[in-house]
PDB file of C-alpha atoms in Angstrom:
ATOM      1  CA  ASN H   3      43.922 -14.173 -41.590  1.00 79.00           C
ATOM      2  CA  ILE H   4      45.385 -16.878 -39.317  1.00 82.00           C
ATOM      3  CA  SER H   5      43.603 -19.792 -37.908  1.00 85.00           C
ATOM      4  CA  THR H   6      44.729 -22.150 -34.935  1.00 85.00           C
ATOM      5  CA  GLU H   7      44.161 -25.755 -36.129  1.00 88.00           C
ATOM      6  CA  MET H   8      44.546 -28.042 -33.232  1.00 88.00           C
ATOM      7  CA  CYS H   9      44.019 -31.690 -34.268  1.00 92.00           C
ATOM      8  CA  ILE H  10      43.007 -34.056 -31.361  1.00 92.00           C
ATOM      9  CA  PHE H  11      44.127 -37.940 -31.503  1.00 93.00           C
ATOM     10  CA  ASP H  12      43.546 -41.055 -29.319  1.00 90.00           C
ATOM     11  CA  ASP H  13      45.682 -43.625 -28.983  1.00 85.00           C
ATOM     12  CA  ASP H  14      43.918 -46.866 -27.273  1.00 78.00           C
ATOM     13  CA  GLY H  15      47.196 -48.890 -28.427  1.00 77.00           C
ATOM     14  CA  ASP H  16      46.220 -50.666 -31.656  1.00 84.00           C
ATOM     15  CA  ARG H  17      44.349 -48.029 -33.481  1.00 91.00           C
ATOM     16  CA  ILE H  18      44.194 -44.176 -33.604  1.00 94.00           C
ATOM     17  CA  ARG H  19      41.129 -41.773 -33.634  1.00 94.00           C
ATOM     18  CA  MET H  20      41.163 -38.092 -34.340  1.00 96.00           C
ATOM     19  CA  TYR H  21      38.337 -35.624 -33.193  1.00 95.00           C
ATOM     20  CA  LEU H  22      36.589 -33.969 -35.770  1.00 96.00           C
ATOM     21  CA  GLN H  23      33.531 -30.569 -36.046  1.00 93.00           C
ATOM     22  CA  LYS H  24      30.938 -30.832 -38.592  1.00 95.00           C
ATOM     23  CA  ARG H  25      29.990 -27.585 -39.113  1.00 94.00           C
ATOM     24  CA  ASP H  26      27.081 -26.568 -38.925  1.00 94.00           C
ATOM     25  CA  SER H  27      24.326 -26.642 -41.648  1.00 95.00           C
ATOM     26  CA  LEU H  28      22.765 -23.953 -43.409  1.00 96.00           C
ATOM     27  CA  ALA H  29      19.328 -23.884 -41.819  1.00 97.00           C
ATOM     28  CA  LYS H  30      21.042 -23.365 -38.894  1.00 95.00           C
ATOM     29  CA  ASN H  31      23.380 -20.894 -40.074  1.00 95.00           C
ATOM     30  CA  PRO H  32      23.210 -19.168 -43.409  1.00 95.00           C
ATOM     31  CA  HIS H  33      26.857 -17.806 -43.452  1.00 93.00           C
ATOM     32  CA  GLU H  34      28.296 -21.273 -43.133  1.00 92.00           C
ATOM     33  CA  PRO H  35      31.164 -21.191 -46.172  1.00 91.00           C
ATOM     34  CA  TYR H  36      31.745 -25.348 -46.131  1.00 93.00           C
ATOM     35  CA  PRO H  37      27.791 -26.902 -44.656  1.00 96.00           C
ATOM     36  CA  GLU H  38      27.752 -30.257 -42.487  1.00 96.00           C
ATOM     37  CA  MET H  39      31.166 -30.650 -43.474  1.00 96.00           C
ATOM     38  CA  TYR H  40      34.040 -32.037 -41.246  1.00 97.00           C
ATOM     39  CA  CYS H  41      37.195 -30.664 -40.299  1.00 95.00           C
ATOM     40  CA  ALA H  42      39.840 -29.981 -37.133  1.00 93.00           C
ATOM     41  CA  TRP H  43      38.778 -28.024 -34.457  1.00 88.00           C
ATOM     42  CA  GLY H  44      40.306 -24.567 -34.658  1.00 84.00           C
ATOM     43  CA  THR H  45      39.482 -21.112 -34.265  1.00 84.00           C
ATOM     44  CA  THR H  46      40.921 -17.753 -36.023  1.00 84.00           C
ATOM     45  CA  HIS H  47      42.966 -15.418 -34.205  1.00 81.00           C
ATOM     46  CA  GLU H  48      41.359 -11.736 -33.190  1.00 82.00           C
ATOM     47  CA  PRO H  49      43.872  -9.119 -33.330  1.00 83.00           C
ATOM     48  CA  PHE H  50      46.490  -9.482 -30.602  1.00 85.00           C
ATOM     49  CA  ASP H  51      45.561 -13.134 -29.551  1.00 84.00           C
ATOM     50  CA  SER H  52      48.292 -15.414 -28.613  1.00 84.00           C
ATOM     51  CA  VAL H  53      48.288 -18.666 -29.330  1.00 79.00           C
ATOM     52  CA  LEU H  54      47.157 -19.910 -25.575  1.00 81.00           C
ATOM     53  CA  GLU H  55      44.518 -17.418 -26.252  1.00 85.00           C
ATOM     54  CA  THR H  56      43.500 -19.299 -28.730  1.00 84.00           C
ATOM     55  CA  PHE H  57      43.978 -22.532 -27.124  1.00 79.00           C
ATOM     56  CA  LEU H  58      41.829 -21.709 -24.150  1.00 82.00           C
ATOM     57  CA  ARG H  59      39.449 -20.701 -26.888  1.00 84.00           C
ATOM     58  CA  VAL H  60      38.607 -24.032 -28.534  1.00 82.00           C
ATOM     59  CA  GLN H  61      39.463 -25.994 -24.918  1.00 81.00           C
ATOM     60  CA  LYS H  62      36.412 -23.775 -23.915  1.00 82.00           C
ATOM     61  CA  LYS H  63      34.411 -24.900 -27.085  1.00 81.00           C
ATOM     62  CA  LEU H  64      35.088 -28.989 -26.306  1.00 81.00           C
ATOM     63  CA  GLY H  65      34.518 -28.418 -22.512  1.00 78.00           C
ATOM     64  CA  ALA H  66      37.568 -30.207 -22.039  1.00 79.00           C
ATOM     65  CA  GLU H  67      41.586 -30.255 -20.718  1.00 78.00           C
ATOM     66  CA  PHE H  68      44.052 -30.261 -23.460  1.00 79.00           C
ATOM     67  CA  PRO H  69      47.966 -31.180 -22.274  1.00 74.00           C
ATOM     68  CA  LEU H  70      51.005 -28.954 -24.296  1.00 65.00           C
ATOM     69  CA  ALA H  71      49.549 -28.889 -27.857  1.00 69.00           C
ATOM     70  CA  LEU H  72      52.612 -29.642 -29.932  1.00 70.00           C
ATOM     71  CA  PRO H  73      52.825 -27.397 -33.314  1.00 72.00           C
ATOM     72  CA  VAL H  74      53.456 -29.175 -36.753  1.00 72.00           C
ATOM     73  CA  GLU H  75      56.798 -28.529 -38.616  1.00 63.00           C
ATOM     74  CA  VAL H  76      54.570 -28.685 -41.815  1.00 54.00           C
ATOM     75  CA  PHE H  77      57.777 -27.895 -44.459  1.00 49.00           C
ATOM     76  CA  PRO H  78      60.901 -28.198 -42.487  1.00 49.00           C
ATOM     77  CA  ARG H  79      62.951 -27.956 -46.008  1.00 49.00           C
ATOM     78  CA  GLU H  80      61.348 -25.287 -46.840  1.00 52.00           C
ATOM     79  CA  GLY H  81      62.271 -22.785 -44.031  1.00 54.00           C
ATOM     80  CA  LYS H  82      59.822 -22.120 -41.349  1.00 54.00           C
ATOM     81  CA  TYR H  83      56.999 -20.530 -42.356  1.00 59.00           C
ATOM     82  CA  LEU H  84      53.222 -21.188 -41.582  1.00 68.00           C
ATOM     83  CA  PRO H  85      51.680 -22.592 -44.274  1.00 73.00           C
ATOM     84  CA  GLU H  86      48.345 -21.355 -46.579  1.00 75.00           C
ATOM     85  CA  ALA H  87      45.071 -22.369 -47.312  1.00 80.00           C
ATOM     86  CA  GLN H  88      42.836 -21.842 -49.715  1.00 77.00           C
ATOM     87  CA  ASP H  89      39.462 -23.238 -49.436  1.00 79.00           C
ATOM     88  CA  PRO H  90      37.240 -20.684 -51.555  1.00 78.00           C
ATOM     89  CA  PRO H  91      35.152 -19.149 -50.576  1.00 78.00           C
ATOM     90  CA  ARG H  92      37.099 -17.748 -47.931  1.00 78.00           C
ATOM     91  CA  GLY H  93      40.278 -16.067 -48.967  1.00 78.00           C
ATOM     92  CA  VAL H  94      43.892 -17.150 -48.107  1.00 80.00           C
ATOM     93  CA  TYR H  95      44.958 -17.334 -44.826  1.00 78.00           C
ATOM     94  CA  LEU H  96      47.784 -19.367 -42.742  1.00 81.00           C
ATOM     95  CA  LEU H  97      47.520 -21.659 -40.352  1.00 83.00           C
ATOM     96  CA  ARG H  98      49.148 -23.220 -37.212  1.00 84.00           C
ATOM     97  CA  ILE H  99      48.633 -26.881 -37.344  1.00 86.00           C
ATOM     98  CA  PHE H 100      48.933 -28.638 -33.347  1.00 86.00           C
ATOM     99  CA  VAL H 101      48.607 -31.840 -32.348  1.00 88.00           C
ATOM    100  CA  THR H 102      46.819 -32.995 -28.650  1.00 87.00           C
ATOM    101  CA  VAL H 103      45.520 -35.450 -26.976  1.00 88.00           C
ATOM    102  CA  PRO H 104      42.328 -35.317 -24.853  1.00 87.00           C
ATOM    103  CA  MET H 105      42.415 -35.098 -20.336  1.00 83.00           C
ATOM    104  CA  GLY H 106      39.138 -36.893 -19.711  1.00 80.00           C
ATOM    105  CA  ASP H 107      35.915 -36.354 -22.165  1.00 83.00           C
ATOM    106  CA  ILE H 108      34.620 -33.862 -24.901  1.00 85.00           C
ATOM    107  CA  VAL H 109      31.585 -32.605 -24.338  1.00 80.00           C
ATOM    108  CA  SER H 110      30.550 -30.930 -27.881  1.00 82.00           C
ATOM    109  CA  PRO H 111      27.256 -31.578 -29.786  1.00 81.00           C
ATOM    110  CA  ASN H 112      29.563 -31.092 -33.058  1.00 87.00           C
ATOM    111  CA  GLY H 113      32.014 -33.119 -32.749  1.00 90.00           C
ATOM    112  CA  HIS H 114      32.521 -36.712 -34.142  1.00 93.00           C
ATOM    113  CA  TRP H 115      35.538 -39.378 -32.614  1.00 94.00           C
ATOM    114  CA  PHE H 116      36.995 -41.506 -36.193  1.00 96.00           C
ATOM    115  CA  TYR H 117      39.501 -43.752 -36.590  1.00 96.00           C
ATOM    116  CA  LEU H 118      41.706 -42.743 -38.697  1.00 96.00           C
ATOM    117  CA  ASP H 119      40.673 -45.212 -41.569  1.00 95.00           C
ATOM    118  CA  GLU H 120      37.260 -44.212 -40.704  1.00 96.00           C
ATOM    119  CA  ILE H 121      36.993 -40.699 -41.667  1.00 97.00           C
ATOM    120  CA  PRO H 122      34.906 -39.263 -43.976  1.00 97.00           C
ATOM    121  CA  LEU H 123      37.209 -37.979 -47.136  1.00 96.00           C
ATOM    122  CA  GLN H 124      34.828 -36.758 -49.248  1.00 96.00           C
ATOM    123  CA  GLU H 125      33.361 -34.960 -45.956  1.00 97.00           C
ATOM    124  CA  LEU H 126      36.141 -32.772 -45.416  1.00 97.00           C
ATOM    125  CA  VAL H 127      36.854 -29.019 -45.843  1.00 94.00           C
ATOM    126  CA  ALA H 128      39.561 -28.751 -48.364  1.00 92.00           C
ATOM    127  CA  SER H 129      42.546 -27.822 -46.382  1.00 91.00           C
ATOM    128  CA  HIS H 130      41.702 -30.275 -44.298  1.00 93.00           C
ATOM    129  CA  LEU H 131      42.197 -32.991 -46.494  1.00 94.00           C
ATOM    130  CA  GLY H 132      44.850 -31.889 -48.207  1.00 90.00           C
ATOM    131  CA  LEU H 133      47.221 -30.219 -45.718  1.00 89.00           C
ATOM    132  CA  ILE H 134      45.950 -30.628 -41.443  1.00 91.00           C
ATOM    133  CA  ILE H 135      45.091 -33.791 -41.297  1.00 94.00           C
ATOM    134  CA  PRO H 136      47.971 -35.594 -42.885  1.00 93.00           C
ATOM    135  CA  ARG H 137      50.524 -33.438 -41.599  1.00 89.00           C
ATOM    136  CA  ALA H 138      48.828 -33.736 -38.126  1.00 92.00           C
ATOM    137  CA  THR H 139      48.397 -37.563 -38.652  1.00 94.00           C
ATOM    138  CA  TRP H 140      52.068 -37.497 -39.318  1.00 91.00           C
ATOM    139  CA  LYS H 141      53.594 -35.541 -36.320  1.00 89.00           C
ATOM    140  CA  PHE H 142      51.109 -37.582 -33.950  1.00 91.00           C
ATOM    141  CA  CYS H 143      52.342 -40.693 -35.534  1.00 91.00           C
ATOM    142  CA  GLN H 144      56.473 -39.564 -35.146  1.00 89.00           C
ATOM    143  CA  LEU H 145      55.316 -38.986 -31.387  1.00 87.00           C
ATOM    144  CA  ARG H 146      54.166 -41.690 -31.099  1.00 87.00           C
ATOM    145  CA  GLU H 147      56.748 -43.596 -32.113  1.00 87.00           C
ATOM    146  CA  SER H 148      59.066 -41.942 -30.034  1.00 86.00           C
ATOM    147  CA  GLY H 149      57.193 -42.645 -27.172  1.00 83.00           C
ATOM    148  CA  TRP H 150      56.119 -39.245 -26.014  1.00 80.00           C
ATOM    149  CA  GLN H 151      53.900 -38.869 -22.645  1.00 77.00           C
ATOM    150  CA  TRP H 152      51.335 -36.027 -23.167  1.00 73.00           C
ATOM    151  CA  GLN H 153      51.493 -33.607 -19.853  1.00 66.00           C
ATOM    152  CA  LYS H 154      48.982 -31.052 -18.663  1.00 59.00           C
ATOM    153  CA  MET H 155      49.648 -27.951 -19.191  1.00 54.00           C
ATOM    154  CA  GLU H 156      50.575 -26.044 -16.008  1.00 52.00           C
TER     155      GLU H 156
END
């Protein structure tokens, strides 16, 4: 399995926020593997999906547009490969991690903005706590420091 994780940030010039999804409860979805835990927005690749198709699926879930999302180089010194996540009860899956910012308001009943120092760490899915969010935050801060300007995808 391959999962594309879209890590959504907002920068008011002073503090950085991240938009996280609160997963369904078991009452709402009895098959939810991580009930009521937070994670970045993502989707599992369907057979023959392109990266663009996965972005469009996430964008539709959120009801917002996003500029070009930039990949996170997770372990650049160890070669270019996709990192693995192991979040029991799910099996091993490969990750594509991207950072982006919204162009306008996000419309999602399951989403919440958190300042980075207010993210409820004890309520995060393990791979998001240990890998996805730290690496995406590092990449976003690197872009911010470089003066990167987000542009709408054409």
